Amino acid sequence: MSPEDLLARLVGFPTVVGTPNGAVLEDIATYLRGFGAQVDILTGPEGDRSNLFASFGPRDVAGIVLSGHIDVVPAGEPEWLADPFVLRHEGQRLIGRGACDMKGFVAAVLAAAPAMGEADLAKPIHIAISYDEEAGCKGVPHLLAALPSLCALPEAAIIGEPTGLVPVLAHKGKAALRLVARGVSGHSSRPDLGVNAIQTLVPVLARICETAHDLTTGPQDARFAPPYSSVQIGTIAGGQAVNIIPDLAEAQIEARAIAGVSPRAILEEICADLPEGVSAEFLSDYPALALDAGDPLVALAEEISGHQAQGAVSFGTEAGLFQQAGIPAIVCGPGDIARAHKPEEYLTRSELEAAHAMVLALVVRCSA
């Protein structure tokens, strides 16, 4: 199947983050086994979502991981001009939810499966497909925990998030948490008989705003935009009516941190002394990526992609988790991140073909 055929097939599965993905993984597993891959489907603790790990070549030799995700953000925006889960062609554009972020990369990898199966690989090529990346890379830690039972520790990982096929050496880390304030409801005319959950939460929100300001003058890394770590209040909800004392208030908080700064530590400091009635629960946490420019992976990625590496991007990926597990990682995939998470998301045919050519070049490099 061509990369475009496989992209259409992948887009046709509405793999919205947080939903079951068994059907698409079974489809991919059957396809890869048809070309001789060893395939494992690794069910996560949620029970209805899994990671997939497939290998071409000897698993007892250190190899290269091609890593991507096939979960996508929801596609309920009214600006879609047609069904977002049916790939649409308009000139060079291949339009559909996930086409750019990042089913295009996965399709390019899968299209190279026949070549991987036929090659005499001295160094294995592994394909890692994870779940719930869009919820904070929740699936990848479970996949990485299983690696010692599946293969020799890989020597490198290429994460195919959209970078225009430019290898990227660094990205920010991210952590997110939910704050919940519980109060006592009642009539607003008698505030003395209730506890206002929203007002209980306000001092914590004020502390977050202060921290956000302080971070702008904290540690800096000029490769990022902005060059400092950040924290923001992403969502807030609470209350039923203006004349009812709210007994519940919730907010979700996100921190993004430059390499060398822990995003989790930023949030832990904010939550070190919460008011009575307020609790915090971490939703996700992954570290920054910081690959040394002299690592052999940089030269490999530049060779097969045809592009010189750049320093950093501000969005996050599972690359930091691979690096944390002792596997050097780089981000390099087709498309533009500016098109992701938007109506009429697209990848161009030329971008898809270039990604396929990059994977085929890797097959040649790994062959005996």
CSV table of C-alpha atoms in Angstrom, one decimal:
chain,number,residue,atom,x,y,z
A,1,MET,CA,0.0,0.0,0.0
A,2,SER,CA,1.2,3.5,-0.7
A,3,PRO,CA,1.8,6.1,2.1
A,4,GLU,CA,-1.4,7.9,0.9
A,5,ASP,CA,-3.5,4.7,1.0
A,6,LEU,CA,-2.2,4.0,4.5
A,7,LEU,CA,-2.9,7.5,5.7
A,8,ALA,CA,-6.5,7.2,4.5
A,9,ARG,CA,-6.8,4.0,6.3
A,10,LEU,CA,-5.5,5.4,9.6
A,11,VAL,CA,-7.5,8.6,9.4
A,12,GLY,CA,-10.6,6.4,9.0
A,13,PHE,CA,-10.2,5.2,12.5
A,14,PRO,CA,-11.6,7.9,14.9
A,15,THR,CA,-8.9,7.4,17.5
A,16,VAL,CA,-9.8,10.3,19.7
A,17,VAL,CA,-7.6,10.6,22.8
A,18,GLY,CA,-8.9,8.8,25.8
A,19,THR,CA,-11.0,6.3,23.7
A,20,PRO,CA,-10.3,2.6,22.9
A,21,ASN,CA,-7.8,1.9,20.1
A,22,GLY,CA,-7.9,-1.9,19.8
A,23,ALA,CA,-9.4,-2.0,16.3
A,24,VAL,CA,-6.7,0.2,14.6
A,25,LEU,CA,-3.9,-1.6,16.4
A,26,GLU,CA,-5.1,-5.0,15.4
A,27,ASP,CA,-5.3,-3.7,11.8
A,28,ILE,CA,-1.7,-2.4,12.0
A,29,ALA,CA,-0.5,-5.6,13.7
A,30,THR,CA,-2.0,-7.8,10.9
A,31,TYR,CA,-0.5,-5.6,8.2
A,32,LEU,CA,3.0,-5.6,9.8
A,33,ARG,CA,3.0,-9.4,10.5
A,34,GLY,CA,2.3,-9.9,6.8
A,35,PHE,CA,5.8,-8.6,6.1
A,36,GLY,CA,7.5,-10.6,8.8
A,37,ALA,CA,7.5,-8.2,11.8
A,38,GLN,CA,7.5,-9.4,15.3
A,39,VAL,CA,4.6,-7.5,16.9
A,40,ASP,CA,3.4,-7.1,20.5
A,41,ILE,CA,0.3,-5.3,21.6
A,42,LEU,CA,0.8,-4.0,25.1
A,43,THR,CA,-2.4,-3.2,27.0
A,44,GLY,CA,-2.2,-0.2,29.3
A,45,PRO,CA,-3.6,-0.1,32.9
A,46,GLU,CA,-6.8,1.5,31.5
A,47,GLY,CA,-7.7,-1.8,29.9
A,48,ASP,CA,-9.2,-0.5,26.7
A,49,ARG,CA,-6.1,1.2,25.2
A,50,SER,CA,-2.8,-0.3,24.2
A,51,ASN,CA,0.7,0.5,22.8
A,52,LEU,CA,2.1,-1.4,19.8
A,53,PHE,CA,5.7,-2.4,19.5
A,54,ALA,CA,6.9,-4.1,16.3
A,55,SER,CA,10.4,-5.1,15.1
A,56,PHE,CA,12.1,-5.9,11.8
A,57,GLY,CA,15.5,-7.6,12.3
A,58,PRO,CA,17.2,-9.1,15.3
A,59,ARG,CA,15.7,-8.0,18.6
A,60,ASP,CA,18.9,-8.9,20.6
A,61,VAL,CA,20.8,-6.2,18.9
A,62,ALA,CA,20.6,-2.5,19.7
A,63,GLY,CA,18.4,-0.8,17.1
A,64,ILE,CA,16.5,2.3,16.1
A,65,VAL,CA,13.0,3.1,17.2
A,66,LEU,CA,10.6,5.0,15.0
A,67,SER,CA,8.0,6.4,17.5
A,68,GLY,CA,4.6,7.9,16.8
A,69,HIS,CA,1.1,8.2,18.2
A,70,ILE,CA,-2.2,7.7,16.5
A,71,ASP,CA,-4.5,9.2,19.0
A,72,VAL,CA,-5.9,12.6,17.9
A,73,VAL,CA,-7.6,15.5,19.5
A,74,PRO,CA,-11.4,15.8,19.0
A,75,ALA,CA,-12.7,17.1,15.7
A,76,GLY,CA,-16.0,18.8,16.7
A,77,GLU,CA,-15.2,22.2,15.2
A,78,PRO,CA,-17.9,23.5,12.8
A,79,GLU,CA,-15.2,24.8,10.4
A,80,TRP,CA,-14.6,21.3,9.0
A,81,LEU,CA,-15.8,21.2,5.5
A,82,ALA,CA,-16.4,17.5,5.4
A,83,ASP,CA,-16.1,14.4,7.7
A,84,PRO,CA,-12.8,14.8,9.5
A,85,PHE,CA,-12.3,11.0,9.7
A,86,VAL,CA,-12.4,10.5,5.9
A,87,LEU,CA,-9.2,11.6,4.2
A,88,ARG,CA,-10.0,14.3,1.6
A,89,HIS,CA,-7.8,15.4,-1.3
A,90,GLU,CA,-7.6,19.0,-2.4
A,91,GLY,CA,-4.7,19.6,-4.7
A,92,GLN,CA,-1.6,18.7,-2.8
A,93,ARG,CA,-3.4,18.7,0.5
A,94,LEU,CA,-4.4,15.5,2.3
A,95,ILE,CA,-7.0,16.7,4.8
A,96,GLY,CA,-8.2,14.9,7.9
A,97,ARG,CA,-8.0,14.8,11.6
A,98,GLY,CA,-4.5,13.5,12.5
A,99,ALA,CA,-3.1,13.8,9.0
A,100,CYS,CA,-0.4,16.1,10.2
A,101,ASP,CA,-0.3,15.2,13.9
A,102,MET,CA,0.8,12.5,13.4
A,103,LYS,CA,-0.8,9.8,11.4
A,104,GLY,CA,1.2,11.0,8.4
A,105,PHE,CA,4.5,9.9,9.9
A,106,VAL,CA,3.0,6.6,11.0
A,107,ALA,CA,1.7,6.0,7.4
A,108,ALA,CA,5.1,6.8,6.0
A,109,VAL,CA,6.7,4.3,8.4
A,110,LEU,CA,4.1,1.6,7.6
A,111,ALA,CA,4.5,2.1,3.9
A,112,ALA,CA,8.2,1.1,4.4
A,113,ALA,CA,7.3,-2.2,6.0
A,114,PRO,CA,7.8,-4.2,2.7
A,115,ALA,CA,11.3,-2.8,2.4
A,116,MET,CA,12.0,-3.6,6.1
A,117,GLY,CA,10.8,-7.1,5.6
A,118,GLU,CA,12.9,-7.7,2.6
A,119,ALA,CA,16.1,-6.1,3.9
A,120,ASP,CA,18.9,-7.9,5.6
A,121,LEU,CA,18.9,-5.8,8.7
A,122,ALA,CA,22.1,-5.9,10.7
A,123,LYS,CA,20.5,-3.4,13.1
A,124,PRO,CA,16.8,-3.8,13.9
A,125,ILE,CA,14.2,-1.1,13.2
A,126,HIS,CA,11.5,-1.0,15.8
A,127,ILE,CA,8.1,0.7,15.3
A,128,ALA,CA,6.5,2.1,18.5
A,129,ILE,CA,2.9,3.4,18.4
A,130,SER,CA,1.6,4.8,21.6
A,131,TYR,CA,-1.8,5.9,23.0
A,132,ASP,CA,-3.0,9.0,24.7
A,133,GLU,CA,0.0,11.2,23.7
A,134,GLU,CA,-2.5,14.1,23.4
A,135,ALA,CA,-3.3,13.7,27.1
A,136,GLY,CA,0.3,14.1,28.1
A,137,CYS,CA,2.2,11.1,26.7
A,138,LYS,CA,0.3,8.7,29.0
A,139,GLY,CA,0.9,5.5,27.1
A,140,VAL,CA,4.7,5.8,26.4
A,141,PRO,CA,5.9,5.1,30.0
A,142,HIS,CA,4.1,1.7,29.9
A,143,LEU,CA,5.7,0.9,26.6
A,144,LEU,CA,9.2,1.9,27.9
A,145,ALA,CA,8.7,-0.2,31.0
A,146,ALA,CA,8.1,-3.2,28.8
A,147,LEU,CA,11.1,-2.7,26.5
A,148,PRO,CA,13.6,-4.9,28.6
A,149,SER,CA,11.4,-7.9,28.0
A,150,LEU,CA,11.1,-7.2,24.3
A,151,CYS,CA,14.5,-6.2,22.9
A,152,ALA,CA,18.0,-5.0,23.6
A,153,LEU,CA,18.1,-1.4,24.7
A,154,PRO,CA,17.7,0.6,21.5
A,155,GLU,CA,20.5,2.9,20.6
A,156,ALA,CA,18.3,5.7,19.4
A,157,ALA,CA,14.7,6.9,18.8
A,158,ILE,CA,13.3,9.1,16.1
A,159,ILE,CA,10.0,10.8,17.2
A,160,GLY,CA,7.9,11.7,14.1
A,161,GLU,CA,6.1,14.8,15.3
A,162,PRO,CA,5.7,17.5,12.7
A,163,THR,CA,8.9,19.5,12.3
A,164,GLY,CA,9.1,19.8,8.5
A,165,LEU,CA,11.5,16.9,8.6
A,166,VAL,CA,14.0,19.1,10.4
A,167,PRO,CA,15.7,17.2,13.2
A,168,VAL,CA,15.1,18.9,16.5
A,169,LEU,CA,17.4,18.5,19.5
A,170,ALA,CA,15.4,19.8,22.4
A,171,HIS,CA,11.9,20.6,23.5
A,172,LYS,CA,10.2,21.7,26.7
A,173,GLY,CA,8.9,19.3,29.4
A,174,LYS,CA,5.3,19.5,30.6
A,175,ALA,CA,3.2,18.6,33.7
A,176,ALA,CA,-0.5,19.2,34.3
A,177,LEU,CA,-2.6,18.9,37.4
A,178,ARG,CA,-6.2,19.3,38.5
A,179,LEU,CA,-7.1,21.4,41.6
A,180,VAL,CA,-10.4,20.7,43.3
A,181,ALA,CA,-11.9,22.9,46.0
A,182,ARG,CA,-14.9,21.6,48.0
A,183,GLY,CA,-17.1,23.8,50.1
A,184,VAL,CA,-20.6,23.8,51.6
A,185,SER,CA,-23.6,24.9,49.5
A,186,GLY,CA,-26.4,27.2,50.7
A,187,HIS,CA,-28.3,30.3,49.9
A,188,SER,CA,-26.1,33.3,49.0
A,189,SER,CA,-27.9,35.5,51.5
A,190,ARG,CA,-26.3,33.4,54.3
A,191,PRO,CA,-22.6,33.1,53.4
A,192,ASP,CA,-21.9,32.5,57.1
A,193,LEU,CA,-23.7,29.1,56.8
A,194,GLY,CA,-21.7,27.9,53.8
A,195,VAL,CA,-18.2,27.6,52.4
A,196,ASN,CA,-17.6,29.2,49.0
A,197,ALA,CA,-15.4,26.7,47.0
A,198,ILE,CA,-14.5,29.3,44.4
A,199,GLN,CA,-13.3,31.8,46.9
A,200,THR,CA,-11.3,29.0,48.6
A,201,LEU,CA,-9.6,28.3,45.3
A,202,VAL,CA,-8.8,32.0,44.5
A,203,PRO,CA,-5.6,32.3,46.7
A,204,VAL,CA,-4.1,29.2,44.9
A,205,LEU,CA,-5.0,30.7,41.5
A,206,ALA,CA,-3.3,34.0,42.6
A,207,ARG,CA,-0.2,32.1,43.5
A,208,ILE,CA,-0.1,30.5,40.0
A,209,CYS,CA,-0.3,34.0,38.5
A,210,GLU,CA,2.6,35.2,40.6
A,211,THR,CA,4.6,32.1,39.7
A,212,ALA,CA,3.9,32.7,36.0
A,213,HIS,CA,5.3,36.2,36.3
A,214,ASP,CA,8.3,35.1,38.4
A,215,LEU,CA,9.3,32.5,35.8
A,216,THR,CA,9.7,35.1,33.1
A,217,THR,CA,12.9,36.3,34.9
A,218,GLY,CA,14.0,32.8,35.9
A,219,PRO,CA,16.4,30.4,34.1
A,220,GLN,CA,16.5,31.2,30.4
A,221,ASP,CA,17.3,29.1,27.2
A,222,ALA,CA,17.4,31.3,24.1
A,223,ARG,CA,16.6,28.3,21.8
A,224,PHE,CA,13.0,28.3,23.0
A,225,ALA,CA,10.1,30.7,22.4
A,226,PRO,CA,9.5,32.0,25.0
A,227,PRO,CA,13.0,31.4,26.4
A,228,TYR,CA,11.7,30.7,29.9
A,229,SER,CA,9.5,28.1,31.7
A,230,SER,CA,5.8,28.9,32.1
A,231,VAL,CA,2.7,28.0,34.0
A,232,GLN,CA,-0.9,28.8,33.2
A,233,ILE,CA,-4.5,28.2,34.4
A,234,GLY,CA,-6.0,26.3,31.5
A,235,THR,CA,-9.5,25.6,32.6
A,236,ILE,CA,-11.7,26.7,35.5
A,237,ALA,CA,-15.3,25.7,36.5
A,238,GLY,CA,-17.5,26.0,39.5
A,239,GLY,CA,-20.8,27.2,40.8
A,240,GLN,CA,-24.4,26.7,39.7
A,241,ALA,CA,-26.1,30.1,40.0
A,242,VAL,CA,-25.2,33.5,41.3
A,243,ASN,CA,-27.5,33.1,44.4
A,244,ILE,CA,-26.1,29.7,45.4
A,245,ILE,CA,-22.9,29.3,47.5
A,246,PRO,CA,-20.7,27.1,45.2
A,247,ASP,CA,-19.7,23.8,46.9
A,248,LEU,CA,-17.3,22.8,44.1
A,249,ALA,CA,-14.7,24.5,42.0
A,250,GLU,CA,-12.1,22.9,39.7
A,251,ALA,CA,-9.1,24.2,37.7
A,252,GLN,CA,-6.5,22.6,35.5
A,253,ILE,CA,-3.0,23.9,35.6
A,254,GLU,CA,-0.2,23.4,33.1
A,255,ALA,CA,3.6,24.0,33.5
A,256,ARG,CA,6.0,23.9,30.6
A,257,ALA,CA,9.7,23.9,31.4
A,258,ILE,CA,13.0,24.4,29.6
A,259,ALA,CA,15.6,21.7,29.8
A,260,GLY,CA,17.1,21.5,33.3
A,261,VAL,CA,13.9,22.7,35.0
A,262,SER,CA,11.3,20.2,36.2
A,263,PRO,CA,7.7,21.1,35.2
A,264,ARG,CA,6.4,18.9,38.0
A,265,ALA,CA,8.6,20.7,40.5
A,266,ILE,CA,7.1,24.0,39.5
A,267,LEU,CA,3.6,22.7,40.2
A,268,GLU,CA,4.6,20.9,43.4
A,269,GLU,CA,6.0,24.2,44.8
A,270,ILE,CA,2.6,25.9,44.0
A,271,CYS,CA,0.8,23.1,45.8
A,272,ALA,CA,3.1,22.9,48.8
A,273,ASP,CA,0.7,24.5,51.2
A,274,LEU,CA,-2.9,24.3,49.9
A,275,PRO,CA,-5.8,25.8,51.8
A,276,GLU,CA,-8.1,23.5,53.7
A,277,GLY,CA,-10.6,21.9,51.3
A,278,VAL,CA,-8.3,22.1,48.3
A,279,SER,CA,-6.7,19.0,46.8
A,280,ALA,CA,-4.4,18.5,43.8
A,281,GLU,CA,-4.0,15.5,41.4
A,282,PHE,CA,-1.4,15.2,38.7
A,283,LEU,CA,-2.8,14.4,35.3
A,284,SER,CA,0.4,14.0,33.3
A,285,ASP,CA,4.1,14.6,33.5
A,286,TYR,CA,7.0,14.3,31.0
A,287,PRO,CA,10.5,15.7,30.9
A,288,ALA,CA,12.2,18.0,28.5
A,289,LEU,CA,14.4,16.7,25.7
A,290,ALA,CA,18.0,17.8,25.5
A,291,LEU,CA,20.1,15.9,23.0
A,292,ASP,CA,23.8,16.8,22.7
A,293,ALA,CA,24.6,18.2,19.2
A,294,GLY,CA,27.5,15.7,19.0
A,295,ASP,CA,25.4,12.6,19.5
A,296,PRO,CA,25.7,10.2,16.5
A,297,LEU,CA,21.9,10.3,16.2
A,298,VAL,CA,22.1,13.9,15.0
A,299,ALA,CA,24.3,13.1,12.0
A,300,LEU,CA,22.1,10.1,11.2
A,301,ALA,CA,18.9,12.2,11.3
A,302,GLU,CA,20.5,14.9,9.2
A,303,GLU,CA,21.6,12.3,6.6
A,304,ILE,CA,18.3,10.5,6.2
A,305,SER,CA,16.1,13.6,6.4
A,306,GLY,CA,18.3,15.8,4.2
A,307,HIS,CA,17.9,18.7,6.6
A,308,GLN,CA,20.3,20.3,9.1
A,309,ALA,CA,19.3,20.0,12.8
A,310,GLN,CA,17.8,22.9,14.7
A,311,GLY,CA,18.1,23.6,18.4
A,312,ALA,CA,14.7,23.4,19.9
A,313,VAL,CA,10.9,23.7,19.7
A,314,SER,CA,8.5,24.7,22.4
A,315,PHE,CA,6.0,21.9,22.1
A,316,GLY,CA,6.5,18.6,23.8
A,317,THR,CA,6.8,15.0,22.7
A,318,GLU,CA,7.6,11.5,24.1
A,319,ALA,CA,11.3,12.1,23.2
A,320,GLY,CA,12.1,13.3,26.7
A,321,LEU,CA,10.7,10.0,28.1
A,322,PHE,CA,12.9,8.0,25.7
A,323,GLN,CA,15.9,10.0,26.7
A,324,GLN,CA,15.0,9.5,30.4
A,325,ALA,CA,15.0,5.8,29.8
A,326,GLY,CA,18.5,5.9,28.4
A,327,ILE,CA,17.7,6.0,24.7
A,328,PRO,CA,19.0,9.1,22.8
A,329,ALA,CA,16.0,10.7,21.0
A,330,ILE,CA,15.4,13.3,18.3
A,331,VAL,CA,12.2,14.8,16.9
A,332,CYS,CA,11.8,14.7,13.1
A,333,GLY,CA,8.6,14.3,11.2
A,334,PRO,CA,6.6,15.6,8.3
A,335,GLY,CA,4.3,18.6,8.4
A,336,ASP,CA,3.9,21.8,10.3
A,337,ILE,CA,2.9,21.9,14.0
A,338,ALA,CA,0.9,25.1,13.2
A,339,ARG,CA,-1.6,23.0,11.3
A,340,ALA,CA,-2.2,20.6,14.2
A,341,HIS,CA,-5.3,20.7,16.4
A,342,LYS,CA,-7.2,22.8,13.9
A,343,PRO,CA,-10.1,22.3,11.5
A,344,GLU,CA,-9.0,21.2,8.0
A,345,GLU,CA,-5.8,19.8,9.4
A,346,TYR,CA,-3.6,18.6,6.5
A,347,LEU,CA,-0.4,17.1,5.2
A,348,THR,CA,0.8,17.6,1.7
A,349,ARG,CA,1.6,14.7,-0.7
A,350,SER,CA,5.2,15.9,-1.1
A,351,GLU,CA,5.6,16.0,2.7
A,352,LEU,CA,4.3,12.5,3.1
A,353,GLU,CA,6.5,11.2,0.3
A,354,ALA,CA,9.5,12.9,1.8
A,355,ALA,CA,8.9,11.2,5.1
A,356,HIS,CA,8.5,7.8,3.4
A,357,ALA,CA,11.9,8.5,1.6
A,358,MET,CA,13.5,9.3,5.0
A,359,VAL,CA,12.3,5.9,6.4
A,360,LEU,CA,13.6,4.1,3.4
A,361,ALA,CA,17.0,5.8,3.8
A,362,LEU,CA,17.0,4.5,7.4
A,363,VAL,CA,16.4,1.0,6.1
A,364,VAL,CA,19.4,1.2,3.9
A,365,ARG,CA,21.6,2.5,6.7
A,366,CYS,CA,20.5,-0.4,9.0
A,367,SER,CA,21.1,-3.1,6.4
A,368,ALA,CA,24.1,-5.4,6.4
